[in-house]
mmCIF file of C-alpha atoms and ligand atoms in Angstrom:
data_model
loop_
_atom_site.group_PDB
_atom_site.id
_atom_site.type_symbol
_atom_site.label_atom_id
_atom_site.label_comp_id
_atom_site.label_asym_id
_atom_site.label_seq_id
_atom_site.Cartn_x
_atom_site.Cartn_y
_atom_site.Cartn_z
ATOM 1 C CA UNK K 220 129.265 71.042 86.709
ATOM 2 C CA UNK K 221 129.455 70.531 90.437
ATOM 3 C CA UNK K 222 127.506 70.445 93.661
ATOM 4 C CA UNK K 223 129.027 72.429 96.520
ATOM 5 C CA UNK K 224 128.283 71.395 100.087
ATOM 6 C CA UNK K 225 129.361 73.742 102.859
ATOM 7 C CA UNK K 226 129.073 72.389 106.401
ATOM 8 C CA UNK K 227 129.298 74.272 109.701
ATOM 9 C CA UNK K 228 131.873 76.701 108.430
ATOM 10 C CA UNK K 229 133.399 78.827 111.193
ATOM 11 C CA UNK K 230 135.899 81.589 110.699
ATOM 12 C CA UNK K 231 137.036 84.275 113.117
ATOM 13 C CA UNK K 232 139.833 86.572 111.976
ATOM 14 C CA UNK K 233 142.646 87.199 114.443
ATOM 15 C CA UNK K 234 141.507 90.033 116.709
ATOM 16 C CA UNK K 235 137.927 89.750 115.413
ATOM 17 C CA UNK K 236 135.298 90.166 118.153
ATOM 18 C CA UNK K 237 132.748 87.933 116.477
ATOM 19 C CA UNK K 238 132.978 85.243 113.788
ATOM 20 C CA UNK K 239 133.053 86.451 110.187
ATOM 21 C CA UNK K 240 131.147 83.268 109.331
ATOM 22 C CA UNK K 241 129.276 81.575 112.124
ATOM 23 C CA UNK K 242 128.440 77.929 111.526
ATOM 24 C CA UNK K 243 127.343 78.407 107.934
ATOM 25 C CA UNK K 244 125.885 75.385 106.167
ATOM 26 C CA UNK K 245 124.732 75.627 102.583
ATOM 27 C CA UNK K 246 124.291 73.353 99.580
ATOM 28 C CA UNK K 247 124.574 74.774 96.089
ATOM 29 C CA UNK K 248 123.089 72.409 93.554
ATOM 30 C CA UNK K 249 124.810 71.373 90.366
ATOM 31 C CA UNK K 250 124.380 74.217 87.876
ATOM 32 C CA UNK K 251 122.675 76.493 90.363
ATOM 33 C CA UNK K 252 123.240 80.250 90.550
ATOM 34 C CA UNK K 253 123.271 81.110 94.239
ATOM 35 C CA UNK K 254 123.693 84.679 95.460
ATOM 36 C CA UNK K 255 125.051 85.642 98.864
ATOM 37 C CA UNK K 256 123.635 89.025 99.785
ATOM 38 C CA UNK K 257 123.733 91.115 102.922
ATOM 39 C CA UNK K 258 124.993 94.350 104.396
ATOM 40 C CA UNK K 259 128.659 95.273 104.535
ATOM 41 C CA UNK K 260 130.643 93.110 106.945
ATOM 42 C CA UNK K 261 128.122 90.249 107.173
ATOM 43 C CA UNK K 262 130.686 87.688 105.982
ATOM 44 C CA UNK K 263 129.805 87.161 102.302
ATOM 45 C CA UNK K 264 133.306 87.670 100.933
ATOM 46 C CA UNK K 265 134.856 85.569 103.671
ATOM 47 C CA UNK K 266 132.547 82.675 102.791
ATOM 48 C CA UNK K 267 133.298 82.999 99.080
ATOM 49 C CA UNK K 268 137.049 83.200 99.706
ATOM 50 C CA UNK K 269 136.923 80.026 101.772
ATOM 51 C CA UNK K 270 135.298 78.230 98.840
ATOM 52 C CA UNK K 271 137.977 79.697 96.563
ATOM 53 C CA UNK K 272 140.782 78.553 98.857
ATOM 54 C CA UNK K 273 141.970 82.100 99.531
ATOM 55 C CA UNK K 274 141.015 81.910 103.208
ATOM 56 C CA UNK K 275 141.066 78.925 105.580
ATOM 57 C CA UNK K 276 138.199 78.162 107.957
ATOM 58 C CA UNK K 277 138.688 77.482 111.675
ATOM 59 C CA UNK K 278 136.401 74.473 111.345
ATOM 60 C CA UNK K 279 133.780 72.970 109.086
ATOM 61 C CA UNK K 280 134.098 71.535 105.609
ATOM 62 C CA UNK K 281 133.569 72.298 101.937
ATOM 63 C CA UNK K 282 133.065 69.553 99.396
ATOM 64 C CA UNK K 283 132.642 69.782 95.639
ATOM 65 C CA UNK K 284 130.956 66.724 94.162
ATOM 66 C CA UNK K 285 131.790 64.810 97.319
ATOM 67 C CA UNK K 286 135.486 65.696 97.205
ATOM 68 C CA UNK K 287 136.668 67.466 100.359
ATOM 69 C CA UNK K 288 138.470 70.642 99.261
ATOM 70 C CA UNK K 289 138.496 72.408 102.640
ATOM 71 C CA UNK K 290 142.260 72.376 102.993
ATOM 72 C CA UNK K 291 143.342 72.326 99.365
ATOM 73 C CA UNK K 292 145.258 75.280 97.997
ATOM 74 C CA UNK K 293 143.373 77.575 95.614
ATOM 75 C CA UNK K 294 145.199 76.259 92.587
ATOM 76 C CA UNK K 295 144.262 72.666 93.353
ATOM 77 C CA UNK K 296 140.543 73.447 93.398
ATOM 78 C CA UNK K 297 138.531 73.418 90.230
ATOM 79 C CA UNK K 298 137.144 76.899 90.738
ATOM 80 C CA UNK K 299 137.512 80.159 88.868
ATOM 81 C CA UNK K 300 136.854 83.580 90.239
ATOM 82 C CA UNK K 301 135.840 87.050 89.061
ATOM 83 C CA UNK K 302 136.752 89.937 91.330
ATOM 84 C CA UNK K 303 135.311 93.401 91.731
ATOM 85 C CA UNK K 304 138.596 94.872 90.557
ATOM 86 C CA UNK K 305 138.607 92.859 87.258
ATOM 87 C CA UNK K 306 142.254 91.925 87.935
ATOM 88 C CA UNK K 307 143.118 91.725 84.250
ATOM 89 C CA UNK K 308 146.690 92.261 83.119
ATOM 90 C CA UNK K 309 147.302 95.676 81.516
ATOM 91 C CA UNK K 310 150.313 94.497 79.485
ATOM 92 C CA UNK K 311 148.448 91.597 77.857
ATOM 93 C CA UNK K 312 146.023 91.850 74.979
ATOM 94 C CA UNK K 313 142.427 90.721 75.502
ATOM 95 C CA UNK K 314 143.190 87.405 73.768
ATOM 96 C CA UNK K 315 146.080 86.648 76.144
ATOM 97 C CA UNK K 316 144.157 87.828 79.167
ATOM 98 C CA UNK K 317 141.293 85.470 78.404
ATOM 99 C CA UNK K 318 143.632 82.568 77.723
ATOM 100 C CA UNK K 319 145.817 83.196 80.773
ATOM 101 C CA UNK K 320 144.361 80.484 83.011
ATOM 102 C CA UNK K 321 144.573 77.934 80.208
ATOM 103 C CA UNK K 322 148.232 78.738 79.567
ATOM 104 C CA UNK K 323 148.926 78.297 83.279
ATOM 105 C CA UNK K 324 147.324 74.863 82.985
ATOM 106 C CA UNK K 325 149.636 74.082 80.053
ATOM 107 C CA UNK K 326 146.725 73.639 77.650
ATOM 108 C CA UNK K 327 147.837 73.073 74.013
ATOM 109 C CA UNK K 328 147.899 76.289 71.957
ATOM 110 C CA UNK K 329 145.203 75.319 69.446
ATOM 111 C CA UNK K 330 142.823 74.417 72.275
ATOM 112 C CA UNK K 331 143.483 77.742 73.972
ATOM 113 C CA UNK K 332 142.667 79.548 70.751
ATOM 114 C CA UNK K 333 139.437 77.573 70.393
ATOM 115 C CA UNK K 334 138.312 78.227 73.970
ATOM 116 C CA UNK K 335 139.239 81.912 73.786
ATOM 117 C CA UNK K 336 137.195 82.301 70.601
ATOM 118 C CA UNK K 337 134.261 80.515 72.231
ATOM 119 C CA UNK K 338 134.338 82.769 75.318
ATOM 120 C CA UNK K 339 134.924 85.898 73.236
ATOM 121 C CA UNK K 340 131.891 85.022 71.158
ATOM 122 C CA UNK K 341 129.660 84.577 74.197
ATOM 123 C CA UNK K 342 130.846 87.838 75.724
ATOM 124 C CA UNK K 343 130.858 89.737 72.429
ATOM 125 C CA UNK K 344 134.567 90.421 72.580
ATOM 126 C CA UNK K 345 135.546 88.899 69.238
ATOM 127 C CA UNK K 346 136.352 92.269 67.650
ATOM 128 C CA UNK K 347 138.365 93.373 70.661
ATOM 129 C CA UNK K 348 140.732 90.413 71.015
ATOM 130 C CA UNK K 349 143.774 92.349 69.859
ATOM 131 C CA UNK K 350 143.249 95.354 72.087
ATOM 132 C CA UNK K 351 144.970 96.120 75.377
ATOM 133 C CA UNK K 352 142.800 96.671 78.496
ATOM 134 C CA UNK K 353 143.593 100.407 78.414
ATOM 135 C CA UNK K 354 141.765 100.555 75.073
ATOM 136 C CA UNK K 355 138.566 99.123 76.572
ATOM 137 C CA UNK K 356 135.628 100.619 78.437
ATOM 138 C CA UNK K 357 134.871 99.535 82.004
ATOM 139 C CA UNK K 358 132.089 97.259 80.817
ATOM 140 C CA UNK K 359 134.349 95.632 78.214
ATOM 141 C CA UNK K 360 137.075 95.051 80.815
ATOM 142 C CA UNK K 361 134.531 93.398 83.045
ATOM 143 C CA UNK K 362 133.550 91.122 80.169
ATOM 144 C CA UNK K 363 137.181 90.148 79.734
ATOM 145 C CA UNK K 364 137.325 89.196 83.425
ATOM 146 C CA UNK K 365 134.215 87.047 83.026
ATOM 147 C CA UNK K 366 135.513 85.492 79.795
ATOM 148 C CA UNK K 367 138.770 84.611 81.532
ATOM 149 C CA UNK K 368 136.841 82.901 84.312
ATOM 150 C CA UNK K 369 134.507 80.862 82.096
ATOM 151 C CA UNK K 370 137.156 79.808 79.608
ATOM 152 C CA UNK K 371 138.709 77.524 82.207
ATOM 153 C CA UNK K 372 136.285 74.653 82.487
ATOM 154 C CA UNK K 373 136.258 74.921 86.251
ATOM 155 C CA UNK K 374 132.885 73.565 87.251
ATOM 156 C CA UNK K 375 132.536 76.247 89.930
ATOM 157 C CA UNK K 376 132.379 79.953 89.204
ATOM 158 C CA UNK K 377 132.835 82.398 92.081
ATOM 159 C CA UNK K 378 132.076 86.078 91.645
ATOM 160 C CA UNK K 379 132.655 88.812 94.196
ATOM 161 C CA UNK K 380 130.767 92.027 93.403
ATOM 162 C CA UNK K 381 131.776 91.777 89.729
ATOM 163 C CA UNK K 382 129.505 94.606 88.631
ATOM 164 C CA UNK K 383 130.224 97.180 91.286
ATOM 165 C CA UNK K 384 132.767 99.144 89.245
ATOM 166 C CA UNK K 385 130.273 99.764 86.469
ATOM 167 C CA UNK K 386 128.017 102.796 86.295
ATOM 168 C CA UNK K 387 124.334 102.293 87.063
ATOM 169 C CA UNK K 388 123.145 101.831 83.482
ATOM 170 C CA UNK K 389 125.935 99.465 82.429
ATOM 171 C CA UNK K 390 125.429 97.542 85.614
ATOM 172 C CA UNK K 391 121.812 96.983 84.738
ATOM 173 C CA UNK K 392 122.644 95.912 81.183
ATOM 174 C CA UNK K 393 125.476 93.614 82.163
ATOM 175 C CA UNK K 394 123.387 92.039 84.917
ATOM 176 C CA UNK K 395 120.941 90.649 82.384
ATOM 177 C CA UNK K 396 123.773 89.561 80.083
ATOM 178 C CA UNK K 397 125.530 87.806 82.908
ATOM 179 C CA UNK K 398 122.377 85.924 83.767
ATOM 180 C CA UNK K 399 122.071 84.758 80.185
ATOM 181 C CA UNK K 400 125.734 83.744 79.965
ATOM 182 C CA UNK K 401 125.746 81.790 83.201
ATOM 183 C CA UNK K 402 122.590 79.956 82.187
ATOM 184 C CA UNK K 403 124.162 79.156 78.837
ATOM 185 C CA UNK K 404 127.330 77.660 80.319
ATOM 186 C CA UNK K 405 125.466 75.994 83.187
ATOM 187 C CA UNK K 406 128.312 76.330 85.710
ATOM 188 C CA UNK K 407 127.538 76.160 89.428
ATOM 189 C CA UNK K 408 127.889 79.778 90.499
ATOM 190 C CA UNK K 409 128.304 81.471 93.864
ATOM 191 C CA UNK K 410 127.920 85.216 93.588
ATOM 192 C CA UNK K 411 128.456 87.885 96.235
ATOM 193 C CA UNK K 412 126.756 91.255 96.247
ATOM 194 C CA UNK K 413 125.489 93.784 98.755
ATOM 195 C CA UNK K 414 122.962 94.971 96.165
ATOM 196 C CA UNK K 415 119.626 93.379 96.920
ATOM 197 C CA UNK K 416 118.142 94.190 93.504
ATOM 198 C CA UNK K 417 121.072 92.447 91.819
ATOM 199 C CA UNK K 418 120.627 89.433 94.094
ATOM 200 C CA UNK K 419 116.914 89.197 93.314
ATOM 201 C CA UNK K 420 117.535 89.522 89.602
ATOM 202 C CA UNK K 421 120.348 86.994 89.282
ATOM 203 C CA UNK K 422 119.874 84.242 91.814
ATOM 204 C CA UNK K 423 118.054 80.937 91.346
ATOM 205 C CA UNK K 424 118.171 81.182 95.128
ATOM 206 C CA UNK K 425 119.505 83.848 97.411
ATOM 207 C CA UNK K 426 121.058 83.503 100.843
ATOM 208 C CA UNK K 427 120.555 86.647 102.900
ATOM 209 C CA UNK K 428 123.400 86.926 105.403
ATOM 210 C CA UNK K 429 123.544 88.808 108.646
ATOM 211 C CA UNK K 430 126.398 88.870 111.165
ATOM 212 C CA UNK K 431 128.125 85.798 109.775
ATOM 213 C CA UNK K 432 124.952 83.698 109.551
ATOM 214 C CA UNK K 433 122.447 82.890 106.850
ATOM 215 C CA UNK K 434 119.264 84.631 107.924
ATOM 216 C CA UNK K 435 117.211 83.115 105.102
ATOM 217 C CA UNK K 436 117.717 80.996 102.027
ATOM 218 C CA UNK K 437 115.181 80.610 99.254
ATOM 219 C CA UNK K 438 114.054 81.679 95.815
ATOM 220 C CA UNK K 439 114.097 85.465 95.337
ATOM 221 C CA UNK K 440 110.307 85.694 95.436
ATOM 222 C CA UNK K 441 109.995 83.445 98.468
ATOM 223 C CA UNK K 442 112.492 85.482 100.439
ATOM 224 C CA UNK K 443 111.000 88.776 99.272
ATOM 225 C CA UNK K 444 107.416 87.812 99.961
ATOM 226 C CA UNK K 445 107.828 85.663 103.063
ATOM 227 C CA UNK K 446 110.704 87.003 105.122
ATOM 228 C CA UNK K 447 111.379 84.798 108.116
ATOM 229 C CA UNK K 448 112.704 87.705 110.088
ATOM 230 C CA UNK K 449 112.201 91.425 110.099
ATOM 231 C CA UNK K 450 115.785 92.000 109.015
ATOM 232 C CA UNK K 451 115.209 90.181 105.703
ATOM 233 C CA UNK K 452 112.017 92.119 104.896
ATOM 234 C CA UNK K 453 113.787 95.350 105.776
ATOM 235 C CA UNK K 454 116.817 94.501 103.656
ATOM 236 C CA UNK K 455 115.115 93.372 100.441
ATOM 237 C CA UNK K 456 113.027 95.653 98.286
ATOM 238 C CA UNK K 457 112.937 99.279 97.201
ATOM 239 C CA UNK K 458 111.363 100.568 99.322
ATOM 240 C CA UNK K 459 111.968 97.963 102.019
ATOM 241 C CA UNK K 460 109.034 96.288 103.772
ATOM 242 C CA UNK K 461 107.011 98.564 106.093
ATOM 243 C CA UNK K 462 106.639 97.610 109.730
ATOM 244 C CA UNK K 463 104.190 98.712 112.409
ATOM 245 C CA UNK K 464 103.045 97.319 115.740
ATOM 246 C CA UNK K 465 99.452 96.291 116.388
ATOM 247 C CA UNK K 466 97.430 94.428 119.028
ATOM 248 C CA UNK K 467 95.553 91.255 118.169
ATOM 249 C CA UNK K 468 91.869 91.104 119.199
ATOM 250 C CA UNK K 469 89.816 88.008 118.567
ATOM 251 C CA UNK K 470 86.046 88.150 118.693
ATOM 252 C CA UNK K 471 83.116 86.309 117.189
ATOM 253 C CA UNK K 472 83.290 88.534 114.156
ATOM 254 C CA UNK K 473 86.862 87.421 113.433
ATOM 255 C CA UNK K 474 90.376 88.430 114.348
ATOM 256 C CA UNK K 475 91.371 92.070 114.065
ATOM 257 C CA UNK K 476 94.519 94.090 114.376
ATOM 258 C CA UNK K 477 94.188 97.224 116.481
ATOM 259 C CA UNK K 478 96.418 99.930 115.078
ATOM 260 C CA UNK K 479 96.144 102.991 117.331
ATOM 261 C CA UNK K 480 92.371 103.492 117.432
ATOM 262 C CA UNK K 481 91.709 101.775 114.100
ATOM 263 C CA UNK K 482 90.977 98.192 113.082
ATOM 264 C CA UNK K 483 92.313 95.990 110.298
ATOM 265 C CA UNK K 484 91.282 92.437 109.386
ATOM 266 C CA UNK K 485 94.034 90.138 110.611
ATOM 267 C CA UNK K 486 95.361 87.011 108.902
ATOM 268 C CA UNK K 487 93.544 83.930 110.272
ATOM 269 C CA UNK K 488 96.569 82.431 111.966
ATOM 270 C CA UNK K 489 96.766 85.414 114.339
ATOM 271 C CA UNK K 490 93.708 84.115 116.197
ATOM 272 C CA UNK K 491 96.198 82.141 118.295
ATOM 273 C CA UNK K 492 97.855 85.378 119.406
ATOM 274 C CA UNK K 493 94.796 87.051 120.934
ATOM 275 C CA UNK K 494 95.654 90.020 123.219
ATOM 276 C CA UNK K 495 99.268 89.997 122.166
ATOM 277 C CA UNK K 496 101.168 92.697 120.397
ATOM 278 C CA UNK K 497 102.641 91.768 117.018
ATOM 279 C CA UNK K 498 104.944 93.421 114.557
ATOM 280 C CA UNK K 499 103.221 93.659 111.188
ATOM 281 C CA UNK K 500 105.117 93.860 107.895
ATOM 282 C CA UNK K 501 103.571 94.909 104.598
ATOM 283 C CA UNK K 502 105.079 95.801 101.249
ATOM 284 C CA UNK K 503 104.381 99.233 99.720
ATOM 285 C CA UNK K 504 102.815 97.641 96.629
ATOM 286 C CA UNK K 505 100.389 95.617 98.751
ATOM 287 C CA UNK K 506 98.754 98.654 100.317
ATOM 288 C CA UNK K 507 95.761 99.927 98.420
ATOM 289 C CA UNK K 508 95.223 103.633 98.896
ATOM 290 C CA UNK K 509 92.024 105.669 98.457
ATOM 291 C CA UNK K 510 91.033 109.272 98.981
ATOM 292 C CA UNK K 511 87.797 108.428 100.792
ATOM 293 C CA UNK K 512 87.047 106.274 103.844
ATOM 294 C CA UNK K 513 85.494 102.821 103.470
ATOM 295 C CA UNK K 514 85.054 99.641 105.473
ATOM 296 C CA UNK K 515 88.279 98.018 106.546
ATOM 297 C CA UNK K 516 90.377 100.981 105.513
ATOM 298 C CA UNK K 517 92.526 102.836 107.994
ATOM 299 C CA UNK K 518 93.298 106.533 107.961
ATOM 300 C CA UNK K 519 96.820 107.829 107.445
ATOM 301 C CA UNK K 520 98.244 111.279 106.783
ATOM 302 C CA UNK K 521 100.278 111.955 103.634
ATOM 303 C CA UNK K 522 103.705 113.400 104.389
ATOM 304 C CA UNK K 523 105.633 113.155 101.125
ATOM 305 C CA UNK K 524 104.584 112.474 97.543
ATOM 306 C CA UNK K 525 107.260 111.223 95.109
ATOM 307 C CA UNK K 526 106.420 110.551 91.456
ATOM 308 C CA UNK K 527 108.641 107.759 90.155
ATOM 309 C CA UNK K 528 107.042 107.575 86.713
ATOM 310 C CA UNK K 529 105.747 104.026 87.057
ATOM 311 C CA UNK K 530 104.001 104.838 90.331
ATOM 312 C CA UNK K 531 103.462 107.509 92.936
ATOM 313 C CA UNK K 532 105.420 106.733 96.094
ATOM 314 C CA UNK K 533 103.709 108.127 99.172
ATOM 315 C CA UNK K 534 105.195 108.426 102.624
ATOM 316 C CA UNK K 535 102.309 108.383 105.068
ATOM 317 C CA UNK K 536 102.088 108.633 108.827
ATOM 318 C CA UNK K 537 100.118 105.995 110.698
ATOM 319 C CA UNK K 538 100.266 106.914 114.383
ATOM 320 C CA UNK K 539 103.905 106.627 115.391
ATOM 321 C CA UNK K 540 104.867 104.772 112.199
ATOM 322 C CA UNK K 541 105.877 106.010 108.798
ATOM 323 C CA UNK K 542 104.861 103.795 105.873
ATOM 324 C CA UNK K 543 105.713 103.803 102.185
ATOM 325 C CA UNK K 544 102.754 103.244 99.912
ATOM 326 C CA UNK K 545 102.922 102.604 96.182
ATOM 327 C CA UNK K 546 99.976 104.354 94.550
ATOM 328 C CA UNK K 547 99.050 104.423 90.847
ATOM 329 C CA UNK K 548 101.068 106.988 88.833
ATOM 330 C CA UNK K 549 98.092 109.307 88.490
ATOM 331 C CA UNK K 550 97.244 109.271 92.212
ATOM 332 C CA UNK K 551 97.470 112.953 92.859
ATOM 333 C CA UNK K 552 97.294 113.951 96.501
ATOM 334 C CA UNK K 553 98.858 116.898 98.340
ATOM 335 C CA UNK K 554 100.899 116.471 101.524
ATOM 336 C CA UNK K 555 99.035 116.873 104.834
ATOM 337 C CA UNK K 556 95.907 115.276 103.411
ATOM 338 C CA UNK K 557 94.309 112.163 104.875
ATOM 339 C CA UNK K 558 94.161 108.966 102.791
ATOM 340 C CA UNK K 559 92.604 105.578 103.561
ATOM 341 C CA UNK K 560 94.628 102.409 103.337
ATOM 342 C CA UNK K 561 93.572 98.824 102.853
ATOM 343 C CA UNK K 562 96.083 96.099 103.612
ATOM 344 C CA UNK K 563 94.573 92.735 102.685
ATOM 345 C CA UNK K 564 95.152 90.142 105.428
ATOM 346 C CA UNK K 565 96.843 87.837 102.882
ATOM 347 C CA UNK K 566 99.609 90.397 102.377
ATOM 348 C CA UNK K 567 100.336 90.996 106.065
ATOM 349 C CA UNK K 568 103.439 89.302 107.487
ATOM 350 C CA UNK K 569 103.511 89.069 111.254
ATOM 351 C CA UNK K 570 106.537 88.865 113.516
ATOM 352 C CA UNK K 571 107.217 88.493 117.213
ATOM 353 C CA UNK K 572 107.996 92.057 118.353
ATOM 354 C CA UNK K 573 110.765 90.838 120.655
ATOM 355 C CA UNK K 574 112.624 88.307 118.518
ATOM 356 C CA UNK K 575 111.611 89.897 115.175
ATOM 357 C CA UNK K 576 111.076 86.343 113.843
ATOM 358 C CA UNK K 577 108.036 85.346 111.835
ATOM 359 C CA UNK K 578 105.001 83.999 113.669
ATOM 360 C CA UNK K 579 104.253 81.531 110.881
ATOM 361 C CA UNK K 580 106.426 78.644 109.846
HETATM 362 P P1 ATP U 752 131.568 93.852 102.238
HETATM 363 O O1 ATP U 752 130.274 93.828 101.493
HETATM 364 O O2 ATP U 752 131.799 95.164 102.919
HETATM 365 O O3 ATP U 752 132.729 93.366 101.443
HETATM 366 P P2 ATP U 752 131.282 91.254 103.513
HETATM 367 O O4 ATP U 752 129.896 90.872 103.848
HETATM 368 O O5 ATP U 752 131.881 90.671 102.303
HETATM 369 O O6 ATP U 752 131.411 92.832 103.495
HETATM 370 P P3 ATP U 752 133.577 90.232 104.912
HETATM 371 O O7 ATP U 752 134.549 90.989 104.049
HETATM 372 O O8 ATP U 752 133.466 88.786 104.725
HETATM 373 O O9 ATP U 752 132.132 90.878 104.803
HETATM 374 O O10 ATP U 752 133.915 90.544 106.424
HETATM 375 C C1 ATP U 752 133.261 89.904 107.501
HETATM 376 C C2 ATP U 752 133.868 90.405 108.800
HETATM 377 O O11 ATP U 752 135.231 89.985 108.886
HETATM 378 C C3 ATP U 752 133.883 91.914 108.948
HETATM 379 O O12 ATP U 752 133.638 92.236 110.286
HETATM 380 C C4 ATP U 752 135.287 92.294 108.549
HETATM 381 O O13 ATP U 752 135.694 93.466 109.213
HETATM 382 C C5 ATP U 752 136.090 91.096 109.003
HETATM 383 N N1 ATP U 752 137.266 90.862 108.137
HETATM 384 C C6 ATP U 752 137.252 90.622 106.807
HETATM 385 N N2 ATP U 752 138.497 90.398 106.344
HETATM 386 C C7 ATP U 752 139.330 90.492 107.410
HETATM 387 C C8 ATP U 752 140.746 90.360 107.585
HETATM 388 N N3 ATP U 752 141.543 90.057 106.558
HETATM 389 N N4 ATP U 752 141.228 90.533 108.841
HETATM 390 C C9 ATP U 752 140.425 90.802 109.878
HETATM 391 N N5 ATP U 752 139.089 90.941 109.788
HETATM 392 C C10 ATP U 752 138.538 90.793 108.571
#
């Protein structure tokens, strides 16, 4: 087990207009499962590859348990890696594929056999040890790749989109299995994905990256519920967080948000922003919808109604903004009808409209 400390890591590829990683600092605790997530090109893979020793930084440092590994070659680092492409050898049986790293390390044969059996057991590959990769399904091949990585007692496990070659259902199944396996072996894990649902599901903490920087780091629920910038709220969640602009008005009766010609109760802290415009974020599941008007509800027009089974997803128009609202599954309403929304002040997240950063720290 190992603690990874990344400090001020800079990397610009030759010819690159902006840094692929821009002063990234991050500590991954011993035994922690940390997920790097973000849109394509934000620098996740570059960061992971620098920890693996497959890419060198321009500056900054990486230490594992206090040992500076920044300039060590990949083979001299105690890390193992699982790639998107599996990278298992087609001419070797499952048993030899799993034991490959151990053979490279000149581990005695009986120890290899023991470790391979242990990993095969965990990944439910025991009955497949004498098959070739061509005789396996995609999910089974992916398990072999994971078994090969965990069998080497590396202390640090790096995974780059390991589930992205699996179909949607397998991906979902293997995600939960992977979580169980990694918890069981307790290895410090750095995991890259562009899939926000996967990040939320797997990570003890997630680091949301944007343009080479970490936009926010925290537990999945923290980051989901309290985005520090609009980008994070808009990236995490299905549907992503809704945003609309509103004006703050403070009076003796309390602080309100003026949305078009309608009023909403504002969170208390907005009293300090009287007369200013704010960007308001609210999650679809935090909007309560009704068919009749009532105090502190605002009117919106239904545009689209999508049954998802577990809920009814409404797209509604609120002035110039379109919002997604998660209604109960039996909430039956035709398009073009008015509905009334209540967004409790405790569920409103407010951002500076210019910087798109949160107004609360
Ligand atoms: P994806 O999810 O698409 O894999 P990512 O977040 O992992 O994206 P990186 O692959 O780290 O992003 O790329 C970060 C930036 O560096 C991108 O702008 C990319 O075009 C650039 N880049 C990555 N690899 C190289 C390379 N070998 N040479 C030049 N530029 C590169």
